[in-house]
Short mmCIF file of C-alpha atoms and ligand atoms in Angstrom, two decimals:
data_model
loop_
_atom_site.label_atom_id
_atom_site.label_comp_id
_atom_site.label_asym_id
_atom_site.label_seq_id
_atom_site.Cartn_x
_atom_site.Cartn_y
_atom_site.Cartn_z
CA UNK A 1 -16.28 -10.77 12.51
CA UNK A 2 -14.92 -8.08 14.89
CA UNK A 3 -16.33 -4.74 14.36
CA UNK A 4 -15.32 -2.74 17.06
CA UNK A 5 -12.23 -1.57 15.14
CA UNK A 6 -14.74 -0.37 12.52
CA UNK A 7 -16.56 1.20 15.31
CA UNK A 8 -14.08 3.08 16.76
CA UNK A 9 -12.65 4.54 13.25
CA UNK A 10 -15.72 6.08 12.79
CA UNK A 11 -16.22 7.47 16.31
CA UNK A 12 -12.20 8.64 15.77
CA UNK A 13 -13.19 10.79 12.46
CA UNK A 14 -16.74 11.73 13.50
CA UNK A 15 -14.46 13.29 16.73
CA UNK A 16 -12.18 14.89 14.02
CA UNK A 17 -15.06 16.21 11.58
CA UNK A 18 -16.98 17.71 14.75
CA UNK A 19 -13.30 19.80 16.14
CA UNK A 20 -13.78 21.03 12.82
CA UNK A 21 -17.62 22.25 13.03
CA UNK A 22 -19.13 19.42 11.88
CA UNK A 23 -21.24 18.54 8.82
CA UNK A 24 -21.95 15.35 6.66
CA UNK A 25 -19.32 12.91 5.60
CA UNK A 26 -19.48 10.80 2.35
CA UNK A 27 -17.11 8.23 1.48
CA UNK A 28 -18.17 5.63 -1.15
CA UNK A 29 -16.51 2.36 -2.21
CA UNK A 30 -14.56 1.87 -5.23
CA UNK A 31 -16.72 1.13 -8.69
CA UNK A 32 -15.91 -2.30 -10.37
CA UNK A 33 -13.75 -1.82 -13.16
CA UNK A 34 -13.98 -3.32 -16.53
CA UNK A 35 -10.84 -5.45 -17.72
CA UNK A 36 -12.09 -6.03 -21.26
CA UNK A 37 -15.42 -6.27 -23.12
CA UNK A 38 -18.21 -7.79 -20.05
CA UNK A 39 -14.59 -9.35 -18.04
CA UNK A 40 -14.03 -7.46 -14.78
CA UNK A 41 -10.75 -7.11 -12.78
CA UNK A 42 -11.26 -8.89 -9.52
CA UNK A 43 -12.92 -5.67 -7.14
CA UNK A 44 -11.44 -4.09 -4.17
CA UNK A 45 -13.39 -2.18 -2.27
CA UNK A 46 -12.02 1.52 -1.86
CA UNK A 47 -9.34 1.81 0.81
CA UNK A 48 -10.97 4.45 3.01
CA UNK A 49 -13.94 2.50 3.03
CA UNK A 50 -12.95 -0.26 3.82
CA UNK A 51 -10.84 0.67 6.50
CA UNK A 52 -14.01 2.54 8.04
CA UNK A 53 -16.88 0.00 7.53
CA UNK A 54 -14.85 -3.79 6.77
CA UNK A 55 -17.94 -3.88 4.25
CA UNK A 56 -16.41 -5.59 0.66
CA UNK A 57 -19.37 -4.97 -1.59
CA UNK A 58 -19.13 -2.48 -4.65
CA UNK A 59 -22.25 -0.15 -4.81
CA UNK A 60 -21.95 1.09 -1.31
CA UNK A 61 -21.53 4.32 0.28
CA UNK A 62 -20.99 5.59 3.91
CA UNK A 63 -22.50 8.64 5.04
CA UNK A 64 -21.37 9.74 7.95
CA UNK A 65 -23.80 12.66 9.91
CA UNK A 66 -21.91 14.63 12.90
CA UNK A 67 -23.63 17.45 14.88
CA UNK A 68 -22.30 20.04 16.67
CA UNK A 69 -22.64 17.78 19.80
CA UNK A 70 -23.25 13.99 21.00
CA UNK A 71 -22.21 11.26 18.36
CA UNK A 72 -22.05 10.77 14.92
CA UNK A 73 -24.46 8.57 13.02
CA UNK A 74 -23.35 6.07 10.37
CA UNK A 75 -25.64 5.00 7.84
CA UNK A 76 -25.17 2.78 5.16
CA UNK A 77 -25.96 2.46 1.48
CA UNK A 78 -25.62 -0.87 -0.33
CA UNK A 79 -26.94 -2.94 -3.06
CA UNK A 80 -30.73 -4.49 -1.95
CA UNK A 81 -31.00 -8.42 -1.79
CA UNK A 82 -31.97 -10.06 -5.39
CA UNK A 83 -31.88 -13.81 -5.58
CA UNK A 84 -31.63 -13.41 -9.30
CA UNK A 85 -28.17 -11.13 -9.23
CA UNK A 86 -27.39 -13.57 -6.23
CA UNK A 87 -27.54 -16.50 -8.09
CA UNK A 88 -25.25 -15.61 -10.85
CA UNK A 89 -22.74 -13.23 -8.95
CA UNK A 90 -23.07 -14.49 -5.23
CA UNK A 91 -24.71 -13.20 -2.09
CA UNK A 92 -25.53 -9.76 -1.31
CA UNK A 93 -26.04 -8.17 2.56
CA UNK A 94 -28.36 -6.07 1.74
CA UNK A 95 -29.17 -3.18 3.96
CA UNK A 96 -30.65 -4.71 6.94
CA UNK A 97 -28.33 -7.47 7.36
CA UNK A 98 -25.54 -5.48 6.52
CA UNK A 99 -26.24 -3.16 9.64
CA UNK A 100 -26.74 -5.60 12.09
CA UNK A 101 -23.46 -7.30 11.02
CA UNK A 102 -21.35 -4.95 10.47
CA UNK A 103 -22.84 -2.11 13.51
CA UNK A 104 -23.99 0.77 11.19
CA UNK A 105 -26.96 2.79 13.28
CA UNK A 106 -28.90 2.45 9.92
CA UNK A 107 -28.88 1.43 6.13
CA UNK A 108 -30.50 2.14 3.47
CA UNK A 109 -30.56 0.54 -0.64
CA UNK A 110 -28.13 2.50 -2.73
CA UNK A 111 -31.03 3.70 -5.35
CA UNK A 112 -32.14 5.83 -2.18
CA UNK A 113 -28.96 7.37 -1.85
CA UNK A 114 -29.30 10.82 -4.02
CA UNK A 115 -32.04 11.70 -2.51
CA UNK A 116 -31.57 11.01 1.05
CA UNK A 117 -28.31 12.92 0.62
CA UNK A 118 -29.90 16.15 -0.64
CA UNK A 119 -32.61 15.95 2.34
CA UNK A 120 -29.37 15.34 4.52
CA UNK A 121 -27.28 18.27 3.34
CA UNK A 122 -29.49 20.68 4.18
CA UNK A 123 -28.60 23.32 6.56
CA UNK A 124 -25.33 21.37 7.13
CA UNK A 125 -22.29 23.84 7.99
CA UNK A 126 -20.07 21.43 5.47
CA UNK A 127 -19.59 18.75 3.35
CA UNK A 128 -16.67 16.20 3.63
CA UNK A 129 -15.92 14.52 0.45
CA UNK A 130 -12.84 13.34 -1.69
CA UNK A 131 -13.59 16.20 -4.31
CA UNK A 132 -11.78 15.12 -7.65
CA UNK A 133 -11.13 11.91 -6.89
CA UNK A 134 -13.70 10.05 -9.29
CA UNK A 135 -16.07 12.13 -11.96
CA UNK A 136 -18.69 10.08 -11.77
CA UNK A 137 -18.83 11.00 -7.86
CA UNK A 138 -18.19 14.55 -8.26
CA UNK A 139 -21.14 14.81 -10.78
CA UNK A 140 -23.55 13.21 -7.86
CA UNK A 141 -22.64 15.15 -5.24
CA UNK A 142 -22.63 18.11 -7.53
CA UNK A 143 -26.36 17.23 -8.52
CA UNK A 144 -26.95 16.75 -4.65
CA UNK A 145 -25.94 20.44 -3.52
CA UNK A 146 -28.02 21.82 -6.51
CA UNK A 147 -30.92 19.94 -5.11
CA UNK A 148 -30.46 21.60 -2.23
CA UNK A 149 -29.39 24.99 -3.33
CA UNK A 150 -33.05 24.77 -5.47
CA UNK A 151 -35.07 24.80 -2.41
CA UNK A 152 -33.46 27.99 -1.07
CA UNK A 153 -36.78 29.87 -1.45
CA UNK A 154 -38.18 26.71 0.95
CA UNK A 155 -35.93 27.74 3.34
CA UNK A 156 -33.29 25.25 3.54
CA UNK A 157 -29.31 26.22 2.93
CA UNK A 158 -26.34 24.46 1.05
CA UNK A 159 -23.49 23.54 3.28
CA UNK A 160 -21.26 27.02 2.82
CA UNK A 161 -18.56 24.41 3.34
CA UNK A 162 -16.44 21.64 1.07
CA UNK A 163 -14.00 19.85 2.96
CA UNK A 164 -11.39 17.08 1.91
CA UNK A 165 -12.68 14.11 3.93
CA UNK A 166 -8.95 12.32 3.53
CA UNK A 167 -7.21 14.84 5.40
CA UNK A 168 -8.77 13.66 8.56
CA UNK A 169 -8.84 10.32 7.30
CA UNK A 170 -5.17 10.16 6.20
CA UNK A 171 -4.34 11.58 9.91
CA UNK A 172 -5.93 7.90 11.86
CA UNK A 173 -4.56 5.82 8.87
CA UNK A 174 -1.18 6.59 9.37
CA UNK A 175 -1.19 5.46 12.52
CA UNK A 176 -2.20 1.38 12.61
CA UNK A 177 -4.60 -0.02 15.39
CA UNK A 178 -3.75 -3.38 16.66
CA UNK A 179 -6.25 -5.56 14.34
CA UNK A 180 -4.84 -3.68 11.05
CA UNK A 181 -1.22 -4.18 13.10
CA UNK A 182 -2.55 -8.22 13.02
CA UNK A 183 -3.27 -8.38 9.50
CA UNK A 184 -0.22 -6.40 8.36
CA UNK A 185 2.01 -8.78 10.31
CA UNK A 186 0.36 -11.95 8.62
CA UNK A 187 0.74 -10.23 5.38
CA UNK A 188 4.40 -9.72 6.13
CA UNK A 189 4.95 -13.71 7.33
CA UNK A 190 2.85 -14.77 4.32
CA UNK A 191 4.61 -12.47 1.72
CA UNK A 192 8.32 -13.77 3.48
CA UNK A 193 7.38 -17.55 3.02
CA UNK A 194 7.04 -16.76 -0.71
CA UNK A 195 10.49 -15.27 -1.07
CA UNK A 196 11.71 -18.17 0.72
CA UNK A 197 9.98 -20.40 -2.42
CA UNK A 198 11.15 -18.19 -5.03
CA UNK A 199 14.90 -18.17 -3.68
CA UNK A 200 14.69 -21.96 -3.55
CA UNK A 201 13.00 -22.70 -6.63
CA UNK A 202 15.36 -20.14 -8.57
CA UNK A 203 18.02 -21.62 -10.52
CA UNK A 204 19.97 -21.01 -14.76
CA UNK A 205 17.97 -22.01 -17.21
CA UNK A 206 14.45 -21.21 -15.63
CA UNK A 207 12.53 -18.26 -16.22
CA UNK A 208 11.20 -15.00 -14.62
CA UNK A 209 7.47 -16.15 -14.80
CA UNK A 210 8.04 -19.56 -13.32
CA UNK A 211 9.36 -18.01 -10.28
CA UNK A 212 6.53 -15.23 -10.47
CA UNK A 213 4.37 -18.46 -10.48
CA UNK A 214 5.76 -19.95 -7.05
CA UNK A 215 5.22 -16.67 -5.67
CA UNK A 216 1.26 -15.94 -6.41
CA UNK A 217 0.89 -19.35 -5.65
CA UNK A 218 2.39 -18.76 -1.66
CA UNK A 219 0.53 -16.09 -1.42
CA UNK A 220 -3.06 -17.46 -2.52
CA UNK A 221 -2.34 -20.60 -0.87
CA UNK A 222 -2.13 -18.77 2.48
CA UNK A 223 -5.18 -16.67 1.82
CA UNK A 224 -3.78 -13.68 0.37
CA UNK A 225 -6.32 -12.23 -2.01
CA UNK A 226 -3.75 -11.22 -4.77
CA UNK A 227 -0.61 -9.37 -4.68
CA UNK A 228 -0.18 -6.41 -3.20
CA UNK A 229 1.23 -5.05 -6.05
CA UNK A 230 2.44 -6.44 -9.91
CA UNK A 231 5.22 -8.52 -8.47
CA UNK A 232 8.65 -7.45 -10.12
CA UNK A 233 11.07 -10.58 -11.06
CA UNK A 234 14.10 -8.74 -12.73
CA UNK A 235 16.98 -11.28 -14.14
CA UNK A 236 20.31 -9.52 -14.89
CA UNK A 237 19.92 -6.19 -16.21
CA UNK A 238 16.43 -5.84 -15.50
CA UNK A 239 16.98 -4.96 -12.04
CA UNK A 240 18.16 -1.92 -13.35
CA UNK A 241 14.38 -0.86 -14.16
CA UNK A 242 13.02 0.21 -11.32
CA UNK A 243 9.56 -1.08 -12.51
CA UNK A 244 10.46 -3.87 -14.54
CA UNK A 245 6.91 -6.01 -14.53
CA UNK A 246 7.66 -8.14 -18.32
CA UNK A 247 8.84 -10.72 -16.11
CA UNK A 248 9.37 -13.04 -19.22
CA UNK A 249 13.21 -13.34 -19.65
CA UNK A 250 15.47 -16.25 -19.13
CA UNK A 251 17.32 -16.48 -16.10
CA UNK A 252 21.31 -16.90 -16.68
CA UNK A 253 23.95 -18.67 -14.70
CA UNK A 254 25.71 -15.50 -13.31
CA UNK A 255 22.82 -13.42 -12.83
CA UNK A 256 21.47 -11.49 -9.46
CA UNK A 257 17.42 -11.98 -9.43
CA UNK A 258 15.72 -8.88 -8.04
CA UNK A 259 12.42 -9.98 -6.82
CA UNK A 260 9.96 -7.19 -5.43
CA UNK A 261 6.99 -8.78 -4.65
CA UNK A 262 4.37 -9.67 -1.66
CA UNK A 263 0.82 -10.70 -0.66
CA UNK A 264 -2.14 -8.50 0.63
CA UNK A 265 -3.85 -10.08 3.07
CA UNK A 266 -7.75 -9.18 4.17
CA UNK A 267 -7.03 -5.39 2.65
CA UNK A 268 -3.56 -5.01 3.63
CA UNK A 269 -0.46 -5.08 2.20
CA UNK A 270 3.26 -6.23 2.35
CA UNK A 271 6.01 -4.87 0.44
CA UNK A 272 9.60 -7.13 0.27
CA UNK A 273 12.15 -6.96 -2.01
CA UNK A 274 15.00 -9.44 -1.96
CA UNK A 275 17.87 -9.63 -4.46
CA UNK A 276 19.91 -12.79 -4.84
CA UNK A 277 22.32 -15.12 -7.22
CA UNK A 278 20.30 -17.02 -9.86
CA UNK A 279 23.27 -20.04 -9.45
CA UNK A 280 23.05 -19.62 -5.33
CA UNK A 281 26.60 -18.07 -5.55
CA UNK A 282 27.28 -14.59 -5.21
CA UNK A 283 30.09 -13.11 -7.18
CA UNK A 284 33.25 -10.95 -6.00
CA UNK A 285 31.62 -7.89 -7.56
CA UNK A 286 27.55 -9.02 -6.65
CA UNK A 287 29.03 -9.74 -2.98
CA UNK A 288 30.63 -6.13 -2.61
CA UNK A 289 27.36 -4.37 -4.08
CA UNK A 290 25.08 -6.66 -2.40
CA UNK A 291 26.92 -5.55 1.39
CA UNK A 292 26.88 -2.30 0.62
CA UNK A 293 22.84 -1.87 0.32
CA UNK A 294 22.96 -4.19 3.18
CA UNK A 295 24.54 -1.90 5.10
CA UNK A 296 22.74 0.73 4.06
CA UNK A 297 19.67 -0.77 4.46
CA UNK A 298 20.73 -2.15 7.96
CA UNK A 299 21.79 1.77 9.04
CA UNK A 300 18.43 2.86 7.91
CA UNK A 301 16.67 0.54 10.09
CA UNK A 302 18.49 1.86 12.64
CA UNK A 303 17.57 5.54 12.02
CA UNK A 304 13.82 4.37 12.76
CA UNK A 305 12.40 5.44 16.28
CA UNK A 306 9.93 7.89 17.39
CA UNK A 307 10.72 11.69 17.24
CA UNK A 308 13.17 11.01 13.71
CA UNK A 309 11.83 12.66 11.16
CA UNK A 310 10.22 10.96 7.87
CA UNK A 311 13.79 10.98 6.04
CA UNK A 312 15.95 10.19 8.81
CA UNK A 313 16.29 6.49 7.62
CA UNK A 314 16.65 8.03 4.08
CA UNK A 315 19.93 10.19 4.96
CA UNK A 316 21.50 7.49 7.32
CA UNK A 317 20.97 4.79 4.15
CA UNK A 318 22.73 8.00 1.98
CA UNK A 319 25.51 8.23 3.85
CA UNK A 320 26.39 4.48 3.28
CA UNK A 321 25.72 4.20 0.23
CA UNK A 322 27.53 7.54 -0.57
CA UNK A 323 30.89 5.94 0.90
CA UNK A 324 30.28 2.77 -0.94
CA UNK A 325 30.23 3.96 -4.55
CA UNK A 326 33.27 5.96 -3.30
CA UNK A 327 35.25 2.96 -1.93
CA UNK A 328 33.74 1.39 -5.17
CA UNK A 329 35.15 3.76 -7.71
CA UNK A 330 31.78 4.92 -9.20
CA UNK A 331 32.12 7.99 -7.87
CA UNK A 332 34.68 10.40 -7.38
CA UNK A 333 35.19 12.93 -4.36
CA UNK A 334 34.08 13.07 -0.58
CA UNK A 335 30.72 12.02 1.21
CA UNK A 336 29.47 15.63 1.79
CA UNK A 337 30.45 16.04 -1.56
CA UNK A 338 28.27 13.12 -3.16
CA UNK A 339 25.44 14.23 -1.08
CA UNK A 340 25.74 17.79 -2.02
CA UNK A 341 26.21 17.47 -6.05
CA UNK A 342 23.60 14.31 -5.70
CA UNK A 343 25.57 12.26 -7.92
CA UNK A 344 24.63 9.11 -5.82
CA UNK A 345 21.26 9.78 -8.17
CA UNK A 346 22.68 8.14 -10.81
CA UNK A 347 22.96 4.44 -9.20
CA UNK A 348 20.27 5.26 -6.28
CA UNK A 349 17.30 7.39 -7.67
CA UNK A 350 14.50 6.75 -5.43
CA UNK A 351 13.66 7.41 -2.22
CA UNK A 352 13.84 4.86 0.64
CA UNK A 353 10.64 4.41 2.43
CA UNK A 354 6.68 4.74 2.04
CA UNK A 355 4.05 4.49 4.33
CA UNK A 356 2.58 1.30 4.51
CA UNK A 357 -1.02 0.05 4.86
CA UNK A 358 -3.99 -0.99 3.30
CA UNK A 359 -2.82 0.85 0.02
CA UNK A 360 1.09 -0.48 -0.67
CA UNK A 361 2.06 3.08 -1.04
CA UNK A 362 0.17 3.78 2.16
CA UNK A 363 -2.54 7.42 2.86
CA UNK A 364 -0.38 9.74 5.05
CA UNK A 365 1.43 13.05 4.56
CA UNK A 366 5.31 13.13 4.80
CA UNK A 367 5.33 16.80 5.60
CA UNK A 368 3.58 18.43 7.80
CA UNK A 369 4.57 22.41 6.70
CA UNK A 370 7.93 22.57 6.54
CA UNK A 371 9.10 19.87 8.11
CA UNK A 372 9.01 16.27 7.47
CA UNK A 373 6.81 14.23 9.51
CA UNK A 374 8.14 13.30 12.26
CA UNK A 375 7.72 9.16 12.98
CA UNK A 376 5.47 7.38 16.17
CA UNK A 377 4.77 4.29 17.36
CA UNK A 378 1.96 2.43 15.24
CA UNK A 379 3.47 4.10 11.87
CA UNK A 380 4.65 1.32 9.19
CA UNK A 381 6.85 2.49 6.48
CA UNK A 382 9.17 0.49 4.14
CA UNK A 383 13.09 0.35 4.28
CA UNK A 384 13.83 0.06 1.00
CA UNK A 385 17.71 1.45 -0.14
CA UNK A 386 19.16 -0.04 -3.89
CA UNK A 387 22.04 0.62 -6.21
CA UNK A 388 21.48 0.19 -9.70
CA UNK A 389 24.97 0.40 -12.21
CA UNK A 390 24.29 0.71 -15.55
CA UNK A 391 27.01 -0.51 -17.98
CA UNK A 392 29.09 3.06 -19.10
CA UNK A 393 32.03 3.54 -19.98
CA UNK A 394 33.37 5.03 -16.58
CA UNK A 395 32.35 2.27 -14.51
CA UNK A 396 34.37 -0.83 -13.73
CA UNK A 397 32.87 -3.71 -16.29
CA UNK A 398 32.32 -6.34 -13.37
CA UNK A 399 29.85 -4.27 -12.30
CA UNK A 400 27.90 -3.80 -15.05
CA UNK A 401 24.04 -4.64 -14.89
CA UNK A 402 24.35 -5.17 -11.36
CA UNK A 403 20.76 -4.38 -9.87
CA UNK A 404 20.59 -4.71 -6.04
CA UNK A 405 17.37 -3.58 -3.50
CA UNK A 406 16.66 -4.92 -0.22
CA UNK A 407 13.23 -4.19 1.54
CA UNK A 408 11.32 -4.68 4.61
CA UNK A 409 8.28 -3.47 6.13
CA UNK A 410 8.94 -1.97 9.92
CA UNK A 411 6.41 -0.50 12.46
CA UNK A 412 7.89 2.36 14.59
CA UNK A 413 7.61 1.05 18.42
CA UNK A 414 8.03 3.09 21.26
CA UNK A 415 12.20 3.31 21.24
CA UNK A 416 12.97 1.63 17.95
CA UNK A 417 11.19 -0.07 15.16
CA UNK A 418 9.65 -4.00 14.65
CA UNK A 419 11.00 -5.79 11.35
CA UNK A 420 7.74 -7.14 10.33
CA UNK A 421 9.39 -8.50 7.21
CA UNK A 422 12.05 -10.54 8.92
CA UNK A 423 10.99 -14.25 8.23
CA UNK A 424 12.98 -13.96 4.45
CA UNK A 425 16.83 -13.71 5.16
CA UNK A 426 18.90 -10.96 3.44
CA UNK A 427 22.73 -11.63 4.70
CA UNK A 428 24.96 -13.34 2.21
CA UNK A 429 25.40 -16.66 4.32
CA UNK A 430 21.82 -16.89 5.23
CA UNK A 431 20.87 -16.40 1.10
CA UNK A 432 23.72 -18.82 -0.06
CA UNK A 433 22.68 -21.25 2.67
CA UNK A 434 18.96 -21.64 1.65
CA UNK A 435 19.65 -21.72 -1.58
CA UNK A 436 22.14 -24.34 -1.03
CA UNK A 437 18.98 -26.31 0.35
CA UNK A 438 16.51 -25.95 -2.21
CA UNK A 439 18.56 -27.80 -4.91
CA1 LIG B 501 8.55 -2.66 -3.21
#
């Protein structure tokens, strides 16, 4: 295992915490969560974490000390070896093996932890923590500063200071390092192959969950850990719920199939959507919908370089789509006057990108003050425009029901962007072709 990525995260926010004045930094790892009765969901260690120490067991926390001056120390807290847990739930680091592996300057067993935090707080200008984020956490670090604030009369002082650790950390996750860059791209390739199966396999007659089926099993047969995300497999009408996850309806000669669904691969995820004909033939009506979010989606690719701003890709995809339902009847009136009254809302009602990361809706602001933030090379957002028509009585019946997103992942470069989603195809031709092969 590499660990200099790990390495240099930490030196990147100890560098951040000590512009700031320094102090102690505490990020813990995600608690295992109970699905039912004694039956856990599978664990995920906490994003921030993760992305700080690569370390994947629950029960662990990273302190992070940084003085005034010189570098920060990172010590680690984790379960203690026990042959007995080990033989029933599988092996354990434990503290010393766990810092020579994965480069911590020390580590300690997690029963140690309350009280080696209170002797560590002490006289500390501040605290950096994810205040409000989990009660159980609150209530220790809570119990930690009283500790502390009890032995006033001994001398020793409570950090005057509470800072939000993920504002610093949010700032160095936006941007991805080449190894997360790495793992996103396999994610991405791994995530397109499984469209690929799910167009082919698709067909009338079989249903949503049988092509949810081909895709989990693409993604854990390439080493994906789970989805990224509950994959979405909207028939028909379906695709007009933005988070349709039933996934248990018959699939109908005639149909589009909206499939939003991808892989996350050694903590980091993909995000594609594709939207295709459940016979392999678009319609007149699924055709001229279908182009249209191309286009738009094509036009917001093309807003991406560095200096736009967050929403640039948003507008440009706006002004496509607002011509569209125009040209299409659904709407009555000029472009600037769609835009202005917003009455695109009604078939387009979400936004059309999120960062991208180790979380599928990735850490990162959009605005920075007033203005959005402005994109750079190593940023990965999605691309993600739709059009959703309802049936009504003001809209055209062959377009009723007719549900159409197309997404893809992209990484800002240094004069455009990188499609890292680009191994599933999206044009007509390319759709109807593989389709044509799979059957
Ligand atoms: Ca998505």
């Amino acid at each position: 295992m590499d660990i200099s990525p790990y390495r240099q995260r930490r030196l990147l926010l100890g560098q951040r915490i000590q512009q700031a004045g320094g102090g102690i930094a505490v990020i813990p790892t995600a608690p295992e969560q109970v699905r039912n009765r004694d039956a856990h969901f599978p664990y995920r260690a906490d994003s921030y974490f993760q992305y700080l120490t690569g370390f994947n067991e629950p029960e662990a926390v990273l302190l992070l000390a940084v003085p005034a001056e010189g570098e920060a120390q990172a010590i680690l807290f984790c379960r203690e070896k026990n042959l007995e847990r080990e033989i029933w739930d599988g092996f354990r680091f434990g503290p010393e093996a766990a810092r020579e592996t994965f480069g911590f300057d020390a580590a300690h067993p997690i029963d140690a932890f309350d009280a080696r935090l209170a002797e560590l707080l002490a006289d500390q200008p501040a605290l950096w923590f994810s205040l409000g984020h989990d009660a159980a956490w609150d209530a220790r670090i809570t119990a930690a500063l009283n500790a502390v604030r009890g032995q006033t009369r001994a001398g020793k002082r409570a950090p005057a200071r509470i800072c939000d650790v993920r504002g610093e950390l949010d700032a160095l996750r936006l941007v991805k390092d080449d190894s997360e860059l790495a793992l996103m791209r396999r994610a991405a390739s791994i995530s397109a192959t499984a469209q690929c199966r799910a167009l082919r396999f698709t067909r009338p007659g079989r249903y949503e969950y049988e092509v949810e089926a081909e895709l989990l099993h693409e993604f854990r047969r390439q080493g994906c850990e789970a989805p990224a995300y509950t994959p979405i497999v909207a028939g028909g009408a379906n695709a007009c719920v933005l988070h349709y996850v039933a996934n248990d309806q018959l699939l109908r000669d005639g149909d589009l199939l909206l499939i939003d669904a991808a892989g996350e691969f050694s903590g980091y995820a993909a995000d594609i959507t594709r939207t295709f004909p459940v016979n392999g033939r678009f319609s007149g009506a699924q055709a001229d919908v279908y182009q249209l979010v191309l286009e738009a989606q094509l036009a917001a690719i093309a807003a991406v370089k560095p200096g736009a701003g967050f929403l640039a890709p948003h507008e440009a995809a706006l002004h496509v789509l607002a011509q569209g339902l125009i040209d299409l009847e659904l709407l009555a009136g000029s472009v600037a006057g769609v835009l202005e009254s917003e009455s695109y809302k009604r078939f387009y009602m979400h936004r059309t990108s999120h960062w991208i990361g180790k979380d599928v809706h990735d850490a990162g602001e959009y605005r920075q003050g007033e203005q959005w933030t402005l994109l750079a090379p190593g940023m990965t957002l999605t691309i993600e425009p739709g059009c959703y028509i309802r049936p009504a009585a003001d809209v055209p019946q062959a377009l009723w029901n007719i549900g159409v997103r197309i997404e893809d992942d992209v990484r800002v470069t240094a004069n455009g962007c990188e499609v890292l989603t680009d191994g599933v195809p999206k044009t007509i031709a390319e759709i109807e072709a593989l389709m044509g092969t799979g059957r």
